[in-house]
Every structure is written in structure tokens, then in C-alpha cells.
Amino acid sequence: MSVKLLLEKAHVEGIRSFDVYRREGGYRSVEKALKTMSPDAVTEEVKKSGLRGRGGAGFPSGLKWSFLAKPEGVPRHLVCNADESEPGTFKDRYLMEFIPHLLIEGLIVSSFALGSHATYIYIRGEYAWIPDILEQAIAEAKNNGFLGKNILGSGFDCEIYVQRGAGAYICGEETALIESLEGKRGNPRIKPPFPAVKGVWDRPTVVNNVETLAAVVPIINMGGEEYAKIGVGKSTGTKLISACGNINKPGVYEIDMTISVEEFIYSDEYCGGIPNGKRLKACIPGGSSVPILPANLLLKTAKGETRYMNYESLADGGFATGSMMGSGGFIILDEDQCVVKNTYTLARFYRHESCGQCSPCREGTGWMEKILKNIDTGKGKMSDIDLLWDIQRKIEGNTICPLGDAAAWPVAAAIRHFRDEFEWHVNNPQESQTRNFGLAHYADPIYVPA
Amino acid sequence: MAEEKKAEEKKLFKVTIDNITVDVEPGTTILHAARMVGGDVTPPAMCYYSKLKGSGGKCRTCLVEVAAGSTADPRPMPKLVASCRTTVMDGMIVKNITSERVLEARAGVVELLLINHPLDCPICDQAGECHLQDLSYEHGKEGTRYEFKRRTFTPHNLGEYIQLHMTRCILCYRCVYTANQLTNKREHGILDRGDHAEIATYIEKALDNEFIGNVIDVCPVGALTDKTFRFKNRVWFTKPMDAHRDCPTCSGQVQLWMRGDEVYRVTARKDEWGEVKDTTEGKPGWICNDCRFHKKSVKDWVIEGPTQVNRHSVISQGHYVNTVTPKETLPEVMGGRAPKLLMNIHKVSDVNRPEIQLSKIEGPAHSDDFKPPTP
């Protein structure tokens, strides 16, 4: 049985309202932090907790906070990145929709730690109904003295503003988000300077994911050291995983990062196995941009060790035989799924979402999509597979922001692990339109429940 | 020397680019340090424009490898960096043409920049002074692996002076920065995103500002060209001349592109990196629309003399300035051997009408000079 820190109270009747949330122990961390701790002490607790950014990159949050420049007389800002656009990821939506006060509470404590008097939640446009939920939560918190001027008599002022995006994937990249927040075209900025030095309106800014900021609440409540005891190694605390695809129980699960991938997929507590007696073919373990893994490399690492649901274990073997924890968008593909079609769908997404600012990503994503479409529709050539490999190499690492990498990795991993399926598509243009390639040698051993 | 004096006053950073060390002031970008070295060491820059604040970092042709970050922290940077936006550190070691990774990435960028480019150089007014032509000549391959329809756009009319060919655009954003920083109201910008992003005015509108003509000068490709020069001549047939006039709006220091006594085109003066030069008074050399589009007569200008053109440039072709007649005879050059056959191609050519004396033609010969006599 795993520990639940974020979603423990998510389904308490009426938890969206301030009164119920407060009755269930909410806003204790605000009281603790503002009344008994200094801002630096809060940052220190977050550092001790080993909390890593939950948006995808997994950068230690406490360290990120300590990079924040603090020049005299310049306001600083905290921005909550709620532009959750990664295909397969929907954990932040769940958190904001069911337990909005947890985010607000985390934001107040974090704003206090960073000295942000104006804090922003940048939320994607497609989450049309959530800003209302958040704004109501903010209003309630304000009415009860947890926001506004002189919070709880501590002398700390803070306001939280909700800003809606217009639904661009690129605005989840922190500098593009800042541009968009400022009302400009959402193009990523060229770094350096980093947001910690020049962010919103050229002021020092920290941009954190919704889940990261929510996790600050249990960290303050239980103490950083206690929090760090949950989980394993550098993967501390709990992580929300949004599981989808061919599983019996898609949804958002809070895990404590000690369970194995196999347990996560097949146990009834989590995904509940694959429906209709089908077998596992592949998995994208961290949102669409992380490398896809075939079943045989997913459950066990290349060294034959059990793979666990945490940052290190999922990345074991690098990109050659591993993947990434990413944002926790766990996508399962069963034996009936076509990897070529899947890769084409992802390539189409990245082509559509590329901001068009830098040339490798702008031109390369479109080219990859066209080639993949040809292969998928039975018009591909054998040389196209090598060409795809070459194009993704030219994009990866050469772009302004990580969108280029995010577009290149899925294509690279699909070719790396499923090259025979691509070749089969090229060699059997007609047959590939009527049936799927199936499992081939990369399938898992048939799962026998213990 | 002024520079040496500065070195005494101020601490200079030592940066090594392709094994050549230069001293530069703190805050200099790698690209500028490389430009101080000059030659092959300088990375190409398609989007960066030193006169435009905020430009650069987008085209990725100037990527270089940083083999050592600085003396204090000699770790290499994991990714290639955009040299136009990365400032140097003391003791930084940069690899440009000595790095395989850089050359491969640059060739990749050139290939990607060209996949959707129409390659219509034969009918493009920019041909001959196009940075993309130079770039693909130096770093590109002769063939393409792109087998799809190239992207096209609905044409937009930007008014009577500026011609927009969106298919040729590489989205360097220079014209957007120019309009932002030179004019008080920007009317055009980037619409849409990704590979369907385009330069346009939101609702069809003419670009109307007395300095907007400068977007033509900053455009590295043939996307924005001068409508008053459209299809009038090839740049290598015209001869650039420095000239000036007393202009109430701008400095009036321009370059005239002439053929005989006719002024075909007026542009700002450009330096060796293709950027608009500062005026002799040290101010930015942007010119106004009046000088650019309306003063097309020699009488409007005081001509200072021919512009120095890099002799490798196609523009230097056909301009016989300071030509030297060889003193040696052919046998001397050929080590005593007399050439087997010497033929005057002109005399035996029917096409070029042998009765015309070439020496009577003024300037470079043109097909008009050999037109058959009308019966």
C-alpha cells in the first residue's frame, strides 16, 4: 500500500470548498511557514526533501529556488505552469479540478519562500472550466485571510492571478510561457539569461509545475527530511502518474516510486492489466516526448533487473535501452497497436505545435511527419527509415528549446526499437494497411498472475 | 593603438577560436570575437543582425562547440551553442570549423533551410547578394533528399514599394525587429506557427512608414525585395557606387546600383557582413523611403565613387576597376611553349555577331548589344 500525500483527500465530499478543505487539515502548512519559519528555511526544507520538478525534466526544485536572483528593489515572481499539454499527461488537471486548494496552499507557501507578491497560474486554454474552480478557491482563500495583504498577520502580502493560455503546447516551455504571460507571441526565449535572473517583465522568476508546487504542502507539513524518506534514492516523495492507453483502469494514480513497472501495469490497485487478454507491446512511460520502450525493455532493464517507477530506474540504460520519467504520462500500447502509426501521430502533433522560431525544428518536424505519413500509408521506401534517423539527429540538441528534442526522441526510439516494424511496412505496403505487425520478438513473456 | 590602450585599462577576456586566440572585451559574443579573427573562422549568421536588438539565435547556422567554458570552469558545454547569443568567458575555447559536430549540424541546418525554399534564384532579385545562396554554396550539398511538395502561401500585397515572397522566407525575424525598433508602429509580424508561420500584415495592409524600406536591406534572402527594382536588372550587372544627398529625414548616405548613368536601385551602405553600415558620423546608416524609392536619377545624388566590393562576390564581376593588362606574352606564361591553337571565339561565333567590335561596347556586354539588326 503506497503513501498518498497529494490525492489523499481529493475525494472527500465537498473538498473543493475552503471550509471542508480547512476542516480536513488544509492550510496548516501556510500557518506553519508564515508564523514559524523564515523564507530561506522553507527553501531549505524543499532542498532537504529532494523534491524534483514534476513537469518533466526532473530538476531538483530546491536548487532551482536557490538560483533565484534577489536584487534589491526588484520584485520577484512565482509562476505556476499549469499549461499541461503533453499528450498522455493529465495529472495536473485532476489535481486542480478535484483539490484546487492544495495548489493554492502550495502557491502561498512557495510565494512566501521566494518572496513573490504577485504569483501567476498560467493555465492552458483547453482547460476551460478549471480557471473558474481556481478563481473560486483563490477568492475563498482571500476571504479567509490566506491571501491578500498581511497574510495571517505575518506582514507577507501575496496575490494569485489566473491567466489562461490559448492552447499552444509550446507555452508549456517556461520561457515561452513567460512570453505568453506577458501578452506576447509564445516563442521560447534564448537562454541565458535564465528566468531565475530575467523572467516575467525581466524580473527574477521561478516557473514550477502544478504538482511540484502542490508537493510543497506535505513537505512543509511533515518536514523535508521525512518527505525524503518516502521513495527511493533521488526519487523522493510521491508522483502522480496519469495512466492511459490499453489498460483496464486508466486514470491518475499517486505512487511512491518504489513499485515496479510490472506491478503498476498489472496490479488491480493501479492500471489493472491490459483488457481483453491482450499482451503488452510497448509503453511510453513519461508523456509523448520520451522514448517509447518495447515490453521486454520496459519490465526489465537491459541488465535484467526489475524496472521501477522512478526517475533513475526508468532512465536506466540511457536512451539506448531506457526512457524517462518525464511528466508521468504513462501510455500503454497493446499488441494491436501499430508503432508506425503511433509515431506518425506524435510527429504530426509536434509539427503542428512547433513554434517555427528556429529552423531545425520548424522544417525538420514537418519533414519527419511527411515521411512517416508515407510509410504509414504504404508509400514508404527503405531509405526513408535512415533518412528519418538522420533528420531527427539534426534536430536533437540543435534547437532553442526542448521541443526539438521532444519531437526527435519518439521518432528515434521508435526506429531504434521497432525498426523491423518500419521495414515490414515498407516491404508490405498493402498488407500493412489491413493488419498490424503484431508483437514480434520484443514482446513480453505472457503475463501469468501470481 | 587605441585597442592596446584599452587592454591596459580594462581586463580583456582571452578566447580561442579554432586555435586562434583573441583578446576581447567582456560581454562580447563568440560571433563577434570570431568576426574579429575573420575569414573561415567566422560562423555564418542568417538571423543575427548586430544593429537589431534581440535578433539572433533562431537560424542555428552559427552553432559552435564550446570545448572549454572558461579558465575557471573548463568543462565543455554539452550542446552546441548559438555563437551570436553566447558571450565569451575568459579562457573559453571554441571550435567552429575544426569541429566535426559543428560542420555536421550546420550542414543539417542548411539542408533543412532549403527543403522548403523554392530555389528560384534564376528569377529572384536577391540572387547574387543572397546570404542563403552563399550559405548553401559553402555548407550545403548539391542534391536534396526532400521529395515532397514545397510549401506555398497565399500571396500578400505589402504595398507599392515592398514585394513579399513568403516562399523564400527563412523566418529570421529581422524585418520584425527592424519595424519594431525603427518605426513607431509595426504593421507586419509573424502569423501562425511552425512550418506554416508566415510574415504578413494581419488584415491585408500596406507597410507604410518612412523607414520601413529598411526591411529590404535586412532581409537575408529574397523574401522582401524592392518593387521599384523588381525584374529591372541582375545585381551583378549593376555597379555599386557610394553616394549621398542632403536628406531631411535620414543621413542620405547610400549606395547607388547603377548601370551606365542610370540608377537602378538605392540601398543603404553595407559592411563586409552584409549589415547596414554606420554613417560617417557614426550613426546607424538606415535610409528613408524617399531616398530609397524616389531618388532614381543621378542628378539627385553626389557620387563619391565606386564601392569596394569583395572580389569573390559575384557583384565584382564585370566591373573593370583598376584592371591590369598582363605584361607577359603567352609563351612566357606557358614556360616557353607556344599555345597550340588560339581562337578568337567572338570572331567565329555566329551568335555574337562578329562584325561588332567588343572594345566599342561600354561596360559589360549584354545580350541587347548583340541583338540582330531589325530588318
PDB file of C-alpha atoms in Angstrom, chain A residues 113-341:
ATOM      1  CA  ALA A 113       9.711  31.245   0.286  1.00  0.00           C
ATOM      2  CA  LEU A 114      10.566  33.070  -2.925  1.00  0.00           C
ATOM      3  CA  GLY A 115       9.276  36.487  -1.938  1.00  0.00           C
ATOM      4  CA  SER A 116       6.731  36.664  -4.716  1.00  0.00           C
ATOM      5  CA  HIS A 117       3.933  39.120  -4.023  1.00  0.00           C
ATOM      6  CA  ALA A 118       2.259  38.547  -7.362  1.00  0.00           C
ATOM      7  CA  THR A 119       2.015  34.905  -8.308  1.00  0.00           C
ATOM      8  CA  TYR A 120       0.575  33.656 -11.558  1.00  0.00           C
ATOM      9  CA  ILE A 121      -1.083  30.456 -12.612  1.00  0.00           C
ATOM     10  CA  TYR A 122      -0.715  30.052 -16.351  1.00  0.00           C
ATOM     11  CA  ILE A 123      -3.317  27.541 -17.429  1.00  0.00           C
ATOM     12  CA  ARG A 124      -3.848  26.108 -20.865  1.00  0.00           C
ATOM     13  CA  GLY A 125      -6.834  27.330 -22.816  1.00  0.00           C
ATOM     14  CA  GLU A 126      -8.370  23.901 -23.276  1.00  0.00           C
ATOM     15  CA  TYR A 127      -8.894  23.552 -19.545  1.00  0.00           C
ATOM     16  CA  ALA A 128     -11.787  25.916 -19.990  1.00  0.00           C
ATOM     17  CA  TRP A 129     -13.632  25.099 -16.778  1.00  0.00           C
ATOM     18  CA  ILE A 130     -10.697  24.918 -14.394  1.00  0.00           C
ATOM     19  CA  PRO A 131      -9.815  28.630 -14.111  1.00  0.00           C
ATOM     20  CA  ASP A 132     -13.257  29.156 -12.584  1.00  0.00           C
ATOM     21  CA  ILE A 133     -12.563  26.495  -9.962  1.00  0.00           C
ATOM     22  CA  LEU A 134      -9.186  28.047  -9.206  1.00  0.00           C
ATOM     23  CA  GLU A 135     -10.516  31.559  -9.062  1.00  0.00           C
ATOM     24  CA  GLN A 136     -13.200  30.499  -6.650  1.00  0.00           C
ATOM     25  CA  ALA A 137     -10.599  28.802  -4.474  1.00  0.00           C
ATOM     26  CA  ILE A 138      -8.452  31.938  -4.578  1.00  0.00           C
ATOM     27  CA  ALA A 139     -11.437  34.102  -3.606  1.00  0.00           C
ATOM     28  CA  GLU A 140     -12.252  31.795  -0.698  1.00  0.00           C
ATOM     29  CA  ALA A 141      -8.664  31.777   0.490  1.00  0.00           C
ATOM     30  CA  LYS A 142      -8.611  35.530   0.296  1.00  0.00           C
ATOM     31  CA  ASN A 143     -11.852  35.871   2.250  1.00  0.00           C
ATOM     32  CA  ASN A 144     -10.335  33.736   4.974  1.00  0.00           C
ATOM     33  CA  GLY A 145      -7.175  35.793   5.188  1.00  0.00           C
ATOM     34  CA  PHE A 146      -4.800  33.373   3.494  1.00  0.00           C
ATOM     35  CA  LEU A 147      -4.232  35.692   0.539  1.00  0.00           C
ATOM     36  CA  GLY A 148      -4.065  39.425   0.103  1.00  0.00           C
ATOM     37  CA  LYS A 149      -2.422  41.916   2.431  1.00  0.00           C
ATOM     38  CA  ASN A 150      -0.664  40.876   5.626  1.00  0.00           C
ATOM     39  CA  ILE A 151      -1.473  37.161   5.491  1.00  0.00           C
ATOM     40  CA  LEU A 152      -2.152  35.758   8.992  1.00  0.00           C
ATOM     41  CA  GLY A 153      -0.588  38.843  10.463  1.00  0.00           C
ATOM     42  CA  SER A 154       2.839  37.859   9.168  1.00  0.00           C
ATOM     43  CA  GLY A 155       3.289  41.004   7.132  1.00  0.00           C
ATOM     44  CA  PHE A 156       3.563  38.983   3.931  1.00  0.00           C
ATOM     45  CA  ASP A 157       1.389  40.119   1.016  1.00  0.00           C
ATOM     46  CA  CYS A 158       0.509  37.852  -1.848  1.00  0.00           C
ATOM     47  CA  GLU A 159      -1.977  37.797  -4.689  1.00  0.00           C
ATOM     48  CA  ILE A 160      -2.551  34.938  -7.081  1.00  0.00           C
ATOM     49  CA  TYR A 161      -3.743  35.607 -10.605  1.00  0.00           C
ATOM     50  CA  VAL A 162      -5.014  33.036 -13.066  1.00  0.00           C
ATOM     51  CA  GLN A 163      -4.003  33.602 -16.674  1.00  0.00           C
ATOM     52  CA  ARG A 164      -5.441  31.498 -19.460  1.00  0.00           C
ATOM     53  CA  GLY A 165      -3.317  30.474 -22.402  1.00  0.00           C
ATOM     54  CA  ALA A 166      -4.661  29.915 -25.867  1.00  0.00           C
ATOM     55  CA  GLY A 167      -3.816  26.254 -26.122  1.00  0.00           C
ATOM     56  CA  ALA A 168      -0.302  26.107 -27.520  1.00  0.00           C
ATOM     57  CA  TYR A 169       1.913  23.218 -26.474  1.00  0.00           C
ATOM     58  CA  ILE A 170       4.979  25.415 -26.720  1.00  0.00           C
ATOM     59  CA  CYS A 171       3.649  27.675 -23.955  1.00  0.00           C
ATOM     60  CA  GLY A 172       4.436  24.895 -21.503  1.00  0.00           C
ATOM     61  CA  GLU A 173       8.112  25.650 -22.078  1.00  0.00           C
ATOM     62  CA  GLU A 174       8.964  28.052 -19.286  1.00  0.00           C
ATOM     63  CA  THR A 175      10.329  30.949 -21.328  1.00  0.00           C
ATOM     64  CA  ALA A 176       7.561  30.670 -23.927  1.00  0.00           C
ATOM     65  CA  LEU A 177       5.109  30.618 -21.047  1.00  0.00           C
ATOM     66  CA  ILE A 178       6.648  33.827 -19.727  1.00  0.00           C
ATOM     67  CA  GLU A 179       6.386  35.466 -23.147  1.00  0.00           C
ATOM     68  CA  SER A 180       2.778  34.410 -23.425  1.00  0.00           C
ATOM     69  CA  LEU A 181       2.077  35.591 -19.885  1.00  0.00           C
ATOM     70  CA  GLU A 182       3.454  38.984 -20.864  1.00  0.00           C
ATOM     71  CA  GLY A 183       0.976  39.035 -23.711  1.00  0.00           C
ATOM     72  CA  LYS A 184       3.403  38.314 -26.497  1.00  0.00           C
ATOM     73  CA  ARG A 185       3.708  35.580 -29.071  1.00  0.00           C
ATOM     74  CA  GLY A 186       4.639  32.375 -27.247  1.00  0.00           C
ATOM     75  CA  ASN A 187       8.137  31.904 -28.606  1.00  0.00           C
ATOM     76  CA  PRO A 188      10.747  30.438 -26.279  1.00  0.00           C
ATOM     77  CA  ARG A 189      13.480  32.850 -25.295  1.00  0.00           C
ATOM     78  CA  ILE A 190      17.094  32.203 -25.952  1.00  0.00           C
ATOM     79  CA  LYS A 191      18.845  31.177 -22.760  1.00  0.00           C
ATOM     80  CA  PRO A 192      20.840  32.564 -20.995  1.00  0.00           C
ATOM     81  CA  PRO A 193      19.561  34.698 -19.306  1.00  0.00           C
ATOM     82  CA  PHE A 194      17.538  32.133 -17.416  1.00  0.00           C
ATOM     83  CA  PRO A 195      14.169  33.031 -15.860  1.00  0.00           C
ATOM     84  CA  ALA A 196      15.791  32.924 -12.421  1.00  0.00           C
ATOM     85  CA  VAL A 197      17.607  36.099 -13.473  1.00  0.00           C
ATOM     86  CA  LYS A 198      15.285  37.587 -16.095  1.00  0.00           C
ATOM     87  CA  GLY A 199      11.823  36.144 -16.291  1.00  0.00           C
ATOM     88  CA  VAL A 200       8.452  37.832 -16.315  1.00  0.00           C
ATOM     89  CA  TRP A 201       8.961  41.510 -17.241  1.00  0.00           C
ATOM     90  CA  ASP A 202      12.684  40.897 -16.866  1.00  0.00           C
ATOM     91  CA  ARG A 203      12.260  40.207 -13.174  1.00  0.00           C
ATOM     92  CA  PRO A 204      13.648  37.121 -11.440  1.00  0.00           C
ATOM     93  CA  THR A 205      11.092  34.362 -11.832  1.00  0.00           C
ATOM     94  CA  VAL A 206      10.617  30.768 -10.824  1.00  0.00           C
ATOM     95  CA  VAL A 207       8.373  28.619 -13.002  1.00  0.00           C
ATOM     96  CA  ASN A 208       7.192  25.385 -11.410  1.00  0.00           C
ATOM     97  CA  ASN A 209       4.763  22.680 -12.334  1.00  0.00           C
ATOM     98  CA  VAL A 210       1.399  22.359 -10.555  1.00  0.00           C
ATOM     99  CA  GLU A 211       2.331  19.072  -8.938  1.00  0.00           C
ATOM    100  CA  THR A 212       5.705  20.386  -7.758  1.00  0.00           C
ATOM    101  CA  LEU A 213       4.056  23.315  -6.001  1.00  0.00           C
ATOM    102  CA  ALA A 214       1.362  21.114  -4.510  1.00  0.00           C
ATOM    103  CA  ALA A 215       4.080  18.819  -3.140  1.00  0.00           C
ATOM    104  CA  VAL A 216       5.474  21.735  -1.138  1.00  0.00           C
ATOM    105  CA  VAL A 217       2.448  21.392   1.172  1.00  0.00           C
ATOM    106  CA  PRO A 218       3.272  17.898   2.535  1.00  0.00           C
ATOM    107  CA  ILE A 219       6.961  18.841   2.615  1.00  0.00           C
ATOM    108  CA  ILE A 220       6.295  21.726   4.981  1.00  0.00           C
ATOM    109  CA  ASN A 221       3.730  19.767   6.975  1.00  0.00           C
ATOM    110  CA  MET A 222       5.926  16.734   7.582  1.00  0.00           C
ATOM    111  CA  GLY A 223       9.371  18.279   7.170  1.00  0.00           C
ATOM    112  CA  GLY A 224      11.798  17.861   4.289  1.00  0.00           C
ATOM    113  CA  GLU A 225      13.698  15.002   5.871  1.00  0.00           C
ATOM    114  CA  GLU A 226      10.563  12.959   6.496  1.00  0.00           C
ATOM    115  CA  TYR A 227       9.439  13.575   2.911  1.00  0.00           C
ATOM    116  CA  ALA A 228      12.791  12.422   1.589  1.00  0.00           C
ATOM    117  CA  LYS A 229      12.318   9.061   3.327  1.00  0.00           C
ATOM    118  CA  ILE A 230       9.428   8.271   1.008  1.00  0.00           C
ATOM    119  CA  GLY A 231      10.550   6.856  -2.277  1.00  0.00           C
ATOM    120  CA  VAL A 232      13.959   5.620  -3.218  1.00  0.00           C
ATOM    121  CA  GLY A 233      17.338   7.263  -3.850  1.00  0.00           C
ATOM    122  CA  LYS A 234      16.974  10.589  -5.566  1.00  0.00           C
ATOM    123  CA  SER A 235      13.359   9.887  -6.439  1.00  0.00           C
ATOM    124  CA  THR A 236      11.797  11.169  -3.265  1.00  0.00           C
ATOM    125  CA  GLY A 237       8.179  11.646  -2.350  1.00  0.00           C
ATOM    126  CA  THR A 238       5.169  10.653  -4.355  1.00  0.00           C
ATOM    127  CA  LYS A 239       4.476  11.129  -8.030  1.00  0.00           C
ATOM    128  CA  LEU A 240       1.230  11.433  -9.876  1.00  0.00           C
ATOM    129  CA  ILE A 241       1.052   9.162 -12.874  1.00  0.00           C
ATOM    130  CA  SER A 242      -1.658   9.627 -15.462  1.00  0.00           C
ATOM    131  CA  ALA A 243      -2.105   6.226 -16.995  1.00  0.00           C
ATOM    132  CA  CYS A 244      -3.893   5.784 -20.296  1.00  0.00           C
ATOM    133  CA  GLY A 245      -3.967   3.611 -23.374  1.00  0.00           C
ATOM    134  CA  ASN A 246      -4.783  -0.081 -23.409  1.00  0.00           C
ATOM    135  CA  ILE A 247      -5.316  -0.662 -19.715  1.00  0.00           C
ATOM    136  CA  ASN A 248      -8.312  -1.665 -17.685  1.00  0.00           C
ATOM    137  CA  LYS A 249      -8.264   1.290 -15.336  1.00  0.00           C
ATOM    138  CA  PRO A 250      -6.989   4.474 -16.926  1.00  0.00           C
ATOM    139  CA  GLY A 251      -6.685   7.381 -14.531  1.00  0.00           C
ATOM    140  CA  VAL A 252      -4.438   9.356 -12.241  1.00  0.00           C
ATOM    141  CA  TYR A 253      -2.547   7.375  -9.604  1.00  0.00           C
ATOM    142  CA  GLU A 254      -0.337   8.581  -6.837  1.00  0.00           C
ATOM    143  CA  ILE A 255       2.638   6.280  -6.419  1.00  0.00           C
ATOM    144  CA  ASP A 256       5.558   6.418  -4.042  1.00  0.00           C
ATOM    145  CA  MET A 257       8.172   5.454  -6.647  1.00  0.00           C
ATOM    146  CA  THR A 258       9.119   2.163  -5.063  1.00  0.00           C
ATOM    147  CA  ILE A 259       6.734  -0.018  -7.047  1.00  0.00           C
ATOM    148  CA  SER A 260       7.823  -1.865 -10.145  1.00  0.00           C
ATOM    149  CA  VAL A 261       6.521  -1.060 -13.599  1.00  0.00           C
ATOM    150  CA  GLU A 262       5.074  -4.547 -13.790  1.00  0.00           C
ATOM    151  CA  GLU A 263       3.120  -4.024 -10.597  1.00  0.00           C
ATOM    152  CA  PHE A 264       1.897  -0.663 -11.813  1.00  0.00           C
ATOM    153  CA  ILE A 265       0.559  -2.076 -15.062  1.00  0.00           C
ATOM    154  CA  TYR A 266      -0.885  -5.353 -13.831  1.00  0.00           C
ATOM    155  CA  SER A 267      -1.953  -4.852 -10.222  1.00  0.00           C
ATOM    156  CA  ASP A 268      -5.592  -4.090  -9.543  1.00  0.00           C
ATOM    157  CA  GLU A 269      -4.645  -1.199  -7.321  1.00  0.00           C
ATOM    158  CA  TYR A 270      -3.309   0.670 -10.349  1.00  0.00           C
ATOM    159  CA  CYS A 271      -3.843   0.070 -14.061  1.00  0.00           C
ATOM    160  CA  GLY A 272      -5.407  -3.354 -13.622  1.00  0.00           C
ATOM    161  CA  GLY A 273      -3.758  -5.053 -16.548  1.00  0.00           C
ATOM    162  CA  ILE A 274      -4.469  -4.973 -20.244  1.00  0.00           C
ATOM    163  CA  PRO A 275      -8.051  -5.504 -21.383  1.00  0.00           C
ATOM    164  CA  ASN A 276      -9.385  -8.364 -23.487  1.00  0.00           C
ATOM    165  CA  GLY A 277      -6.496 -10.664 -22.643  1.00  0.00           C
ATOM    166  CA  LYS A 278      -4.160  -8.793 -24.951  1.00  0.00           C
ATOM    167  CA  ARG A 279      -0.445  -8.638 -24.414  1.00  0.00           C
ATOM    168  CA  LEU A 280       1.750  -5.674 -23.772  1.00  0.00           C
ATOM    169  CA  LYS A 281       3.654  -4.393 -26.789  1.00  0.00           C
ATOM    170  CA  ALA A 282       5.163  -1.084 -25.811  1.00  0.00           C
ATOM    171  CA  CYS A 283       4.900   1.790 -23.416  1.00  0.00           C
ATOM    172  CA  ILE A 284       5.636   5.496 -23.431  1.00  0.00           C
ATOM    173  CA  PRO A 285       6.338   5.941 -19.748  1.00  0.00           C
ATOM    174  CA  GLY A 286       6.552   9.709 -19.321  1.00  0.00           C
ATOM    175  CA  GLY A 287       4.406  11.601 -21.767  1.00  0.00           C
ATOM    176  CA  SER A 288       4.590  11.602 -25.541  1.00  0.00           C
ATOM    177  CA  SER A 289       8.045  13.102 -25.899  1.00  0.00           C
ATOM    178  CA  VAL A 290      10.009  10.482 -24.012  1.00  0.00           C
ATOM    179  CA  PRO A 291      11.375   7.474 -25.868  1.00  0.00           C
ATOM    180  CA  ILE A 292       8.984   4.568 -26.376  1.00  0.00           C
ATOM    181  CA  LEU A 293      10.074   1.285 -24.825  1.00  0.00           C
ATOM    182  CA  PRO A 294       9.216  -2.206 -26.073  1.00  0.00           C
ATOM    183  CA  ALA A 295       7.722  -4.556 -23.490  1.00  0.00           C
ATOM    184  CA  ASN A 296      10.875  -6.574 -22.996  1.00  0.00           C
ATOM    185  CA  LEU A 297      12.836  -3.483 -22.009  1.00  0.00           C
ATOM    186  CA  LEU A 298      10.015  -1.951 -20.024  1.00  0.00           C
ATOM    187  CA  LEU A 299       9.539  -4.550 -17.329  1.00  0.00           C
ATOM    188  CA  LYS A 300      13.206  -5.432 -17.037  1.00  0.00           C
ATOM    189  CA  THR A 301      16.231  -3.263 -17.754  1.00  0.00           C
ATOM    190  CA  ALA A 302      18.854  -4.377 -20.264  1.00  0.00           C
ATOM    191  CA  LYS A 303      20.823  -5.787 -17.329  1.00  0.00           C
ATOM    192  CA  GLY A 304      17.892  -7.982 -16.392  1.00  0.00           C
ATOM    193  CA  GLU A 305      16.949  -6.024 -13.277  1.00  0.00           C
ATOM    194  CA  THR A 306      13.379  -5.183 -12.453  1.00  0.00           C
ATOM    195  CA  ARG A 307      12.411  -1.719 -13.638  1.00  0.00           C
ATOM    196  CA  TYR A 308      10.753   0.525 -11.078  1.00  0.00           C
ATOM    197  CA  MET A 309       8.530   3.527 -11.441  1.00  0.00           C
ATOM    198  CA  ASN A 310      11.092   6.192 -10.544  1.00  0.00           C
ATOM    199  CA  TYR A 311      13.390   8.681 -12.230  1.00  0.00           C
ATOM    200  CA  GLU A 312      16.550   6.577 -12.113  1.00  0.00           C
ATOM    201  CA  SER A 313      15.148   3.183 -12.942  1.00  0.00           C
ATOM    202  CA  LEU A 314      13.098   4.352 -15.923  1.00  0.00           C
ATOM    203  CA  ALA A 315      16.161   6.129 -17.281  1.00  0.00           C
ATOM    204  CA  ASP A 316      18.379   3.099 -16.717  1.00  0.00           C
ATOM    205  CA  GLY A 317      20.303   2.279 -19.865  1.00  0.00           C
ATOM    206  CA  GLY A 318      20.111   5.801 -21.270  1.00  0.00           C
ATOM    207  CA  PHE A 319      18.178   6.249 -24.451  1.00  0.00           C
ATOM    208  CA  ALA A 320      19.616   3.049 -25.917  1.00  0.00           C
ATOM    209  CA  THR A 321      17.615   0.751 -23.659  1.00  0.00           C
ATOM    210  CA  GLY A 322      15.851   3.124 -21.289  1.00  0.00           C
ATOM    211  CA  SER A 323      13.475   6.051 -21.289  1.00  0.00           C
ATOM    212  CA  MET A 324      12.471   8.830 -18.895  1.00  0.00           C
ATOM    213  CA  MET A 325      10.064   9.519 -16.074  1.00  0.00           C
ATOM    214  CA  GLY A 326       9.078  12.715 -17.870  1.00  0.00           C
ATOM    215  CA  SER A 327       5.811  14.269 -16.777  1.00  0.00           C
ATOM    216  CA  GLY A 328       4.252  10.970 -15.778  1.00  0.00           C
ATOM    217  CA  GLY A 329       2.023  10.435 -18.794  1.00  0.00           C
ATOM    218  CA  PHE A 330       2.043   6.661 -18.880  1.00  0.00           C
ATOM    219  CA  ILE A 331       0.784   5.388 -22.241  1.00  0.00           C
ATOM    220  CA  ILE A 332       0.367   1.662 -22.771  1.00  0.00           C
ATOM    221  CA  LEU A 333       0.187   0.093 -26.224  1.00  0.00           C
ATOM    222  CA  ASP A 334      -1.091  -3.463 -26.566  1.00  0.00           C
ATOM    223  CA  GLU A 335      -0.339  -5.945 -29.324  1.00  0.00           C
ATOM    224  CA  ASP A 336      -2.961  -4.472 -31.649  1.00  0.00           C
ATOM    225  CA  GLN A 337      -1.303  -1.096 -31.827  1.00  0.00           C
ATOM    226  CA  CYS A 338       0.873  -0.005 -34.715  1.00  0.00           C
ATOM    227  CA  VAL A 339       4.080   1.713 -33.696  1.00  0.00           C
ATOM    228  CA  VAL A 340       4.432   3.353 -37.096  1.00  0.00           C
ATOM    229  CA  LYS A 341       1.010   4.928 -36.844  1.00  0.00           C
TER     230      LYS A 341
END
